[in-house]
Tab-separated table of C-alpha atoms in Angstrom:
chain	number	residue	atom	x	y	z
A	1	MET	CA	200.329	125.292	98.292
A	2	THR	CA	203.855	125.708	99.590
A	3	TYR	CA	203.339	122.725	101.879
A	4	ALA	CA	201.328	120.698	99.363
A	5	TYR	CA	204.046	120.461	96.708
A	6	ASP	CA	207.297	120.189	98.666
A	7	ASN	CA	209.190	117.252	100.165
A	8	TYR	CA	207.176	114.993	102.423
A	9	THR	CA	208.964	111.814	103.486
A	10	ASN	CA	212.649	110.987	103.798
A	11	GLU	CA	213.645	107.500	104.925
A	12	GLY	CA	217.090	107.447	106.491
A	13	ILE	CA	219.012	108.704	109.493
A	14	ILE	CA	219.874	112.199	110.698
A	15	ALA	CA	222.097	113.455	113.516
A	16	SER	CA	221.860	116.744	115.426
A	17	LEU	CA	224.651	118.474	117.312
A	18	ALA	CA	224.100	121.429	119.657
A	19	VAL	CA	227.320	123.395	119.230
A	20	ASP	CA	226.310	125.810	121.989
A	21	ARG	CA	223.146	127.410	123.382
A	22	ASN	CA	222.471	129.193	120.072
A	23	TRP	CA	223.666	126.935	117.250
A	24	ILE	CA	222.536	123.475	116.156
A	25	ILE	CA	223.851	121.679	113.060
A	26	GLN	CA	222.256	118.628	111.458
A	27	ALA	CA	223.445	116.148	108.833
A	28	GLY	CA	221.931	112.962	107.490
A	29	ILE	CA	221.581	110.525	104.617
A	30	GLU	CA	218.407	109.077	103.113
A	31	GLY	CA	217.170	107.170	100.070
A	32	GLY	CA	215.836	110.192	98.175
A	33	THR	CA	212.429	111.787	98.734
A	34	ASP	CA	209.117	109.921	99.017
A	35	SER	CA	210.900	106.665	98.154
A	36	SER	CA	211.718	103.655	100.286
A	37	LEU	CA	215.357	102.657	100.620
A	38	ASN	CA	214.933	99.377	98.715
A	39	HIS	CA	213.966	101.304	95.551
A	40	SER	CA	217.573	102.498	95.324
A	41	TRP	CA	218.508	99.093	93.897
A	42	SER	CA	215.237	97.957	92.314
A	43	THR	CA	214.998	97.560	88.519
A	44	THR	CA	212.235	96.586	86.118
A	45	ASN	CA	211.949	95.524	82.467
A	46	ASN	CA	211.581	98.293	79.895
A	47	PRO	CA	208.896	97.204	77.382
A	48	ALA	CA	209.708	99.913	74.827
A	49	PRO	CA	213.250	101.350	74.882
A	50	ASN	CA	213.453	104.877	73.452
A	51	ALA	CA	215.601	107.999	73.534
A	52	LEU	CA	214.620	108.786	77.117
A	53	PHE	CA	214.938	105.232	78.450
A	54	PRO	CA	217.171	103.362	75.959
A	55	ASN	CA	217.989	100.209	77.952
A	56	LYS	CA	216.082	96.934	78.170
A	57	THR	CA	215.901	97.356	81.920
A	58	THR	CA	215.440	100.532	83.898
A	59	ARG	CA	215.430	101.633	87.476
A	60	GLN	CA	212.015	101.198	89.034
A	61	ASP	CA	212.445	104.751	90.295
A	62	PRO	CA	215.386	106.614	88.673
A	63	GLY	CA	215.125	109.280	91.369
A	64	ALA	CA	215.519	106.892	94.305
A	65	ASN	CA	219.182	107.590	94.943
A	66	PRO	CA	221.099	108.084	98.186
A	67	ALA	CA	220.760	111.719	99.204
A	68	GLY	CA	222.121	114.014	101.859
A	69	THR	CA	220.554	116.568	104.173
A	70	PHE	CA	222.314	119.410	105.960
A	71	ALA	CA	220.847	122.124	108.185
A	72	VAL	CA	222.015	124.948	110.437
A	73	ARG	CA	219.761	126.507	113.088
A	74	TYR	CA	220.296	129.640	115.140
A	75	THR	CA	218.194	130.625	118.172
A	76	THR	CA	218.638	133.860	120.103
A	77	ASP	CA	219.441	133.821	123.815
A	78	ASP	CA	215.877	134.803	124.767
A	79	GLY	CA	214.428	132.012	122.595
A	80	LYS	CA	212.138	134.433	120.758
A	81	THR	CA	213.799	134.285	117.334
A	82	ASN	CA	214.785	131.229	115.317
A	83	LEU	CA	216.363	130.969	111.867
A	84	GLN	CA	217.117	127.716	110.054
A	85	ALA	CA	218.699	127.033	106.635
A	86	THR	CA	218.289	123.548	105.159
A	87	ALA	CA	219.352	121.582	102.080
A	88	ASN	CA	217.202	118.452	101.948
A	89	GLY	CA	217.318	115.323	99.790
A	90	ILE	CA	220.340	116.477	97.787
A	91	ASN	CA	221.675	114.114	95.113
A	92	SER	CA	221.916	114.205	91.305
A	93	GLY	CA	218.334	115.481	91.140
A	94	THR	CA	217.367	112.942	88.474
A	95	TRP	CA	213.622	113.004	87.745
A	96	GLY	CA	211.887	110.337	89.761
A	97	TYR	CA	208.705	109.730	91.648
A	98	ASN	CA	209.397	112.828	93.753
A	99	ASN	CA	213.147	113.318	93.821
A	100	LEU	CA	213.060	116.986	94.815
A	101	GLN	CA	216.205	118.943	95.580
A	102	TRP	CA	215.037	121.275	98.354
A	103	TYR	CA	216.817	124.414	99.593
A	104	GLY	CA	214.939	126.491	102.129
A	105	LEU	CA	214.990	129.022	104.933
A	106	THR	CA	212.560	129.227	107.865
A	107	PHE	CA	212.121	132.102	110.307
A	108	TYR	CA	210.165	132.299	113.587
A	109	HIS	CA	209.763	135.261	115.905
A	110	THR	CA	207.660	135.892	119.003
A	111	PHE	CA	206.863	139.582	119.518
A	112	ASP	CA	205.055	139.174	122.832
A	113	GLU	CA	202.595	136.812	124.517
A	114	HIS	CA	199.997	137.472	121.772
A	115	TRP	CA	201.828	138.021	118.459
A	116	HIS	CA	203.963	135.503	116.585
A	117	ILE	CA	205.192	135.222	112.992
A	118	SER	CA	206.562	132.240	111.066
A	119	SER	CA	207.849	132.317	107.479
A	120	GLU	CA	209.369	129.942	104.956
A	121	VAL	CA	210.925	130.417	101.537
A	122	TYR	CA	212.329	127.620	99.381
A	123	GLN	CA	213.514	126.545	95.975
A	124	GLU	CA	213.013	122.990	94.771
A	125	HIS	CA	213.855	121.346	91.479
A	126	GLN	CA	214.312	118.113	89.551
A	127	ASN	CA	216.597	117.475	86.586
A	128	ASN	CA	215.933	115.536	83.362
A	129	VAL	CA	212.153	115.974	83.587
A	130	PRO	CA	210.380	114.807	80.366
A	131	ASN	CA	209.191	117.715	78.213
A	132	LEU	CA	205.448	118.031	77.622
A	133	ASN	CA	206.134	120.357	74.684
A	134	ASN	CA	208.237	117.814	72.792
A	135	SER	CA	206.244	115.766	70.271
A	136	TYR	CA	208.602	112.755	70.453
A	137	VAL	CA	208.288	112.570	74.228
A	138	MET	CA	204.492	112.739	74.046
A	139	THR	CA	204.131	110.049	71.361
A	140	SER	CA	207.034	107.665	71.953
A	141	ASN	CA	207.644	107.507	75.676
A	142	ASN	CA	205.925	104.241	76.536
A	143	GLY	CA	209.017	102.754	78.108
A	144	GLY	CA	210.981	103.491	81.207
A	145	PRO	CA	209.513	103.438	84.716
A	146	ILE	CA	206.097	101.841	85.087
A	147	TRP	CA	204.710	105.078	86.518
A	148	THR	CA	205.264	107.442	83.587
A	149	PRO	CA	202.064	109.396	82.818
A	150	LEU	CA	201.474	107.587	79.504
A	151	THR	CA	201.420	104.191	81.238
A	152	PHE	CA	200.314	105.070	84.767
A	153	ALA	CA	197.342	107.419	84.595
A	154	TYR	CA	196.794	108.272	88.245
A	155	ASN	CA	199.183	110.150	90.542
A	156	SER	CA	202.252	109.721	88.361
A	157	PRO	CA	205.017	112.337	88.832
A	158	GLY	CA	204.510	115.437	86.736
A	159	TRP	CA	206.275	116.309	83.495
A	160	ALA	CA	207.472	119.804	82.602
A	161	SER	CA	206.412	122.436	80.070
A	162	CYS	CA	209.962	123.246	78.985
A	163	SER	CA	210.704	126.530	77.192
A	164	ASN	CA	212.647	124.687	74.456
A	165	ALA	CA	210.280	122.400	72.537
A	166	ALA	CA	213.235	120.610	70.888
A	167	ALA	CA	214.613	119.401	74.238
A	168	LEU	CA	213.601	115.955	75.443
A	169	THR	CA	214.000	117.016	79.090
A	170	CYS	CA	214.724	120.080	81.192
A	171	THR	CA	215.171	121.144	84.805
A	172	ALA	CA	211.860	121.924	86.485
A	173	THR	CA	211.986	124.451	89.297
A	174	ALA	CA	209.435	125.766	91.778
A	175	LYS	CA	209.689	128.442	94.464
A	176	GLY	CA	207.426	129.015	97.424
A	177	PHE	CA	207.020	131.710	100.055
A	178	VAL	CA	204.486	131.624	102.894
A	179	THR	CA	204.041	133.547	106.144
A	180	TYR	CA	201.756	132.971	109.118
A	181	LEU	CA	200.989	136.019	111.268
A	182	ASN	CA	199.364	134.689	114.434
A	183	TYR	CA	197.478	136.458	117.195
A	184	GLN	CA	196.452	134.680	120.377
A	185	ILE	CA	193.228	136.129	121.767
A	186	ASP	CA	193.371	133.879	124.799
A	187	PRO	CA	194.773	130.386	125.547
A	188	LEU	CA	191.842	128.772	123.697
A	189	ASN	CA	191.625	130.999	120.594
A	190	ASN	CA	194.163	131.939	117.943
A	191	LEU	CA	193.793	133.882	114.672
A	192	SER	CA	196.079	133.477	111.633
A	193	LEU	CA	196.638	135.538	108.496
A	194	ARG	CA	198.490	133.668	105.728
A	195	PRO	CA	199.836	135.397	102.582
A	196	GLU	CA	201.560	133.131	100.058
A	197	ILE	CA	203.189	133.132	96.632
A	198	TYR	CA	204.022	129.968	94.677
A	199	TRP	CA	205.948	130.034	91.371
A	200	ASP	CA	205.722	126.941	89.133
A	201	PRO	CA	207.169	128.108	85.779
A	202	GLN	CA	207.292	124.648	84.158
A	203	GLY	CA	204.096	123.348	85.786
A	204	GLN	CA	205.847	120.207	87.024
A	205	ARG	CA	204.452	120.506	90.552
A	206	THR	CA	200.910	121.811	90.027
A	207	GLY	CA	200.196	120.680	86.471
A	208	THR	CA	199.917	124.258	85.152
A	209	ALA	CA	202.846	126.584	84.489
A	210	ALA	CA	201.683	129.585	86.489
A	211	THR	CA	202.291	131.940	89.399
A	212	TYR	CA	199.872	131.486	92.280
A	213	ARG	CA	198.950	133.892	95.083
A	214	ASN	CA	196.927	133.137	98.161
A	215	LEU	CA	195.578	135.053	101.138
A	216	ALA	CA	193.906	133.099	103.925
A	217	PHE	CA	192.362	133.871	107.298
A	218	GLY	CA	191.929	131.137	109.899
A	219	TRP	CA	190.700	130.631	113.435
A	220	GLN	CA	191.947	127.901	115.774
A	221	HIS	CA	189.728	127.130	118.751
A	222	TRP	CA	190.257	124.611	121.532
A	223	PHE	CA	187.132	123.195	123.182
A	224	SER	CA	189.352	121.238	125.548
A	225	PRO	CA	192.976	120.049	125.712
A	226	GLN	CA	191.935	117.215	123.366
A	227	ILE	CA	189.559	118.806	120.801
A	228	GLU	CA	190.604	121.569	118.390
A	229	VAL	CA	188.751	123.049	115.371
A	230	ARG	CA	190.350	125.078	112.562
A	231	PRO	CA	187.956	126.797	110.114
A	232	GLU	CA	189.568	128.859	107.334
A	233	ILE	CA	188.674	130.957	104.299
A	234	ALA	CA	191.259	131.416	101.539
A	235	TYR	CA	191.351	133.292	98.243
A	236	TYR	CA	193.604	131.910	95.494
A	237	THR	CA	194.476	133.612	92.212
A	238	ALA	CA	196.760	132.674	89.309
A	239	ASN	CA	198.037	134.550	86.271
A	240	LYS	CA	196.207	132.087	83.992
A	241	ALA	CA	193.463	129.475	84.256
A	242	ALA	CA	194.933	126.969	86.717
A	243	PHE	CA	192.020	125.788	88.870
A	244	ASN	CA	189.014	123.469	88.455
A	245	GLY	CA	190.818	120.937	86.259
A	246	ASN	CA	191.543	117.222	86.623
A	247	ALA	CA	194.489	115.775	84.711
A	248	ASN	CA	193.449	112.211	85.558
A	249	LEU	CA	190.134	112.785	83.775
A	250	GLY	CA	191.538	114.926	80.961
A	251	MET	CA	189.805	118.084	82.230
A	252	ALA	CA	191.700	121.313	81.548
A	253	PRO	CA	191.578	124.025	84.244
A	254	ASN	CA	189.160	126.863	83.464
A	255	MET	CA	189.344	129.209	86.480
A	256	LYS	CA	191.918	131.852	87.465
A	257	ASN	CA	190.433	132.650	90.872
A	258	LEU	CA	189.161	130.428	93.653
A	259	THR	CA	187.656	130.961	97.110
A	260	VAL	CA	187.932	128.005	99.462
A	261	PHE	CA	186.146	127.455	102.763
A	262	SER	CA	187.762	124.631	104.718
A	263	GLY	CA	188.329	123.346	108.188
A	264	ASP	CA	189.098	120.324	110.289
A	265	ILE	CA	188.653	118.843	113.732
A	266	ILE	CA	191.718	117.522	115.545
A	267	TRP	CA	191.538	115.100	118.446
A	268	HIS	CA	194.767	115.194	120.469
A	269	TRP	CA	195.548	112.085	122.492
């Protein structure tokens, strides 16, 4: 879940500087997250101005704004430990298609030729997210961007279950933590144990305001240098019913626990 609900695509340019054998710094600029650069200047007509979107025209994507990225990475002399802190897609944080403000820390360590651990923790948020608990927002917000949930039913950016029902908008925050503990049996077989916690207190990312926990066990097997298979079994649990729903079809979630068997085949070429 940590990697399903975070930043995906940034369109821009980034530069890396190796200060010495241990330190690398990075800085860049992009057009927001999951938005093409041309959306930074694109506008559209607003068919129904309201308190959230009062003007006759509106940005096609209010969150598509120039953003900055900055990262610092440290690697030990033996190359076995790596730590990187990153601020990604940082701008005003205005709610948009996926204008996430992402602050995270990653850690990698090799114990020996068999054992390896990798971890990530992050906080991401958006500002001015429409409030699902506000009656005006739910009945009057037919204007603004063409992809608001009331006018664009499928895959529109999520709204937030704000704690203050009187507020039109609020800041929606999510936090994720995931670790992979890996053991290499031999060069063709690797086992992974993955504990995870994902906090979504306003439900803006997952659709349900809940805390999620996950424990997964996976096996990676190489038949050849080209063909790899990755079966996995994972157990998910939430502090309330958060699974087996479909917002696009108006189906409310009705399950707190979920066991998932999954896998894929990768062809490397």
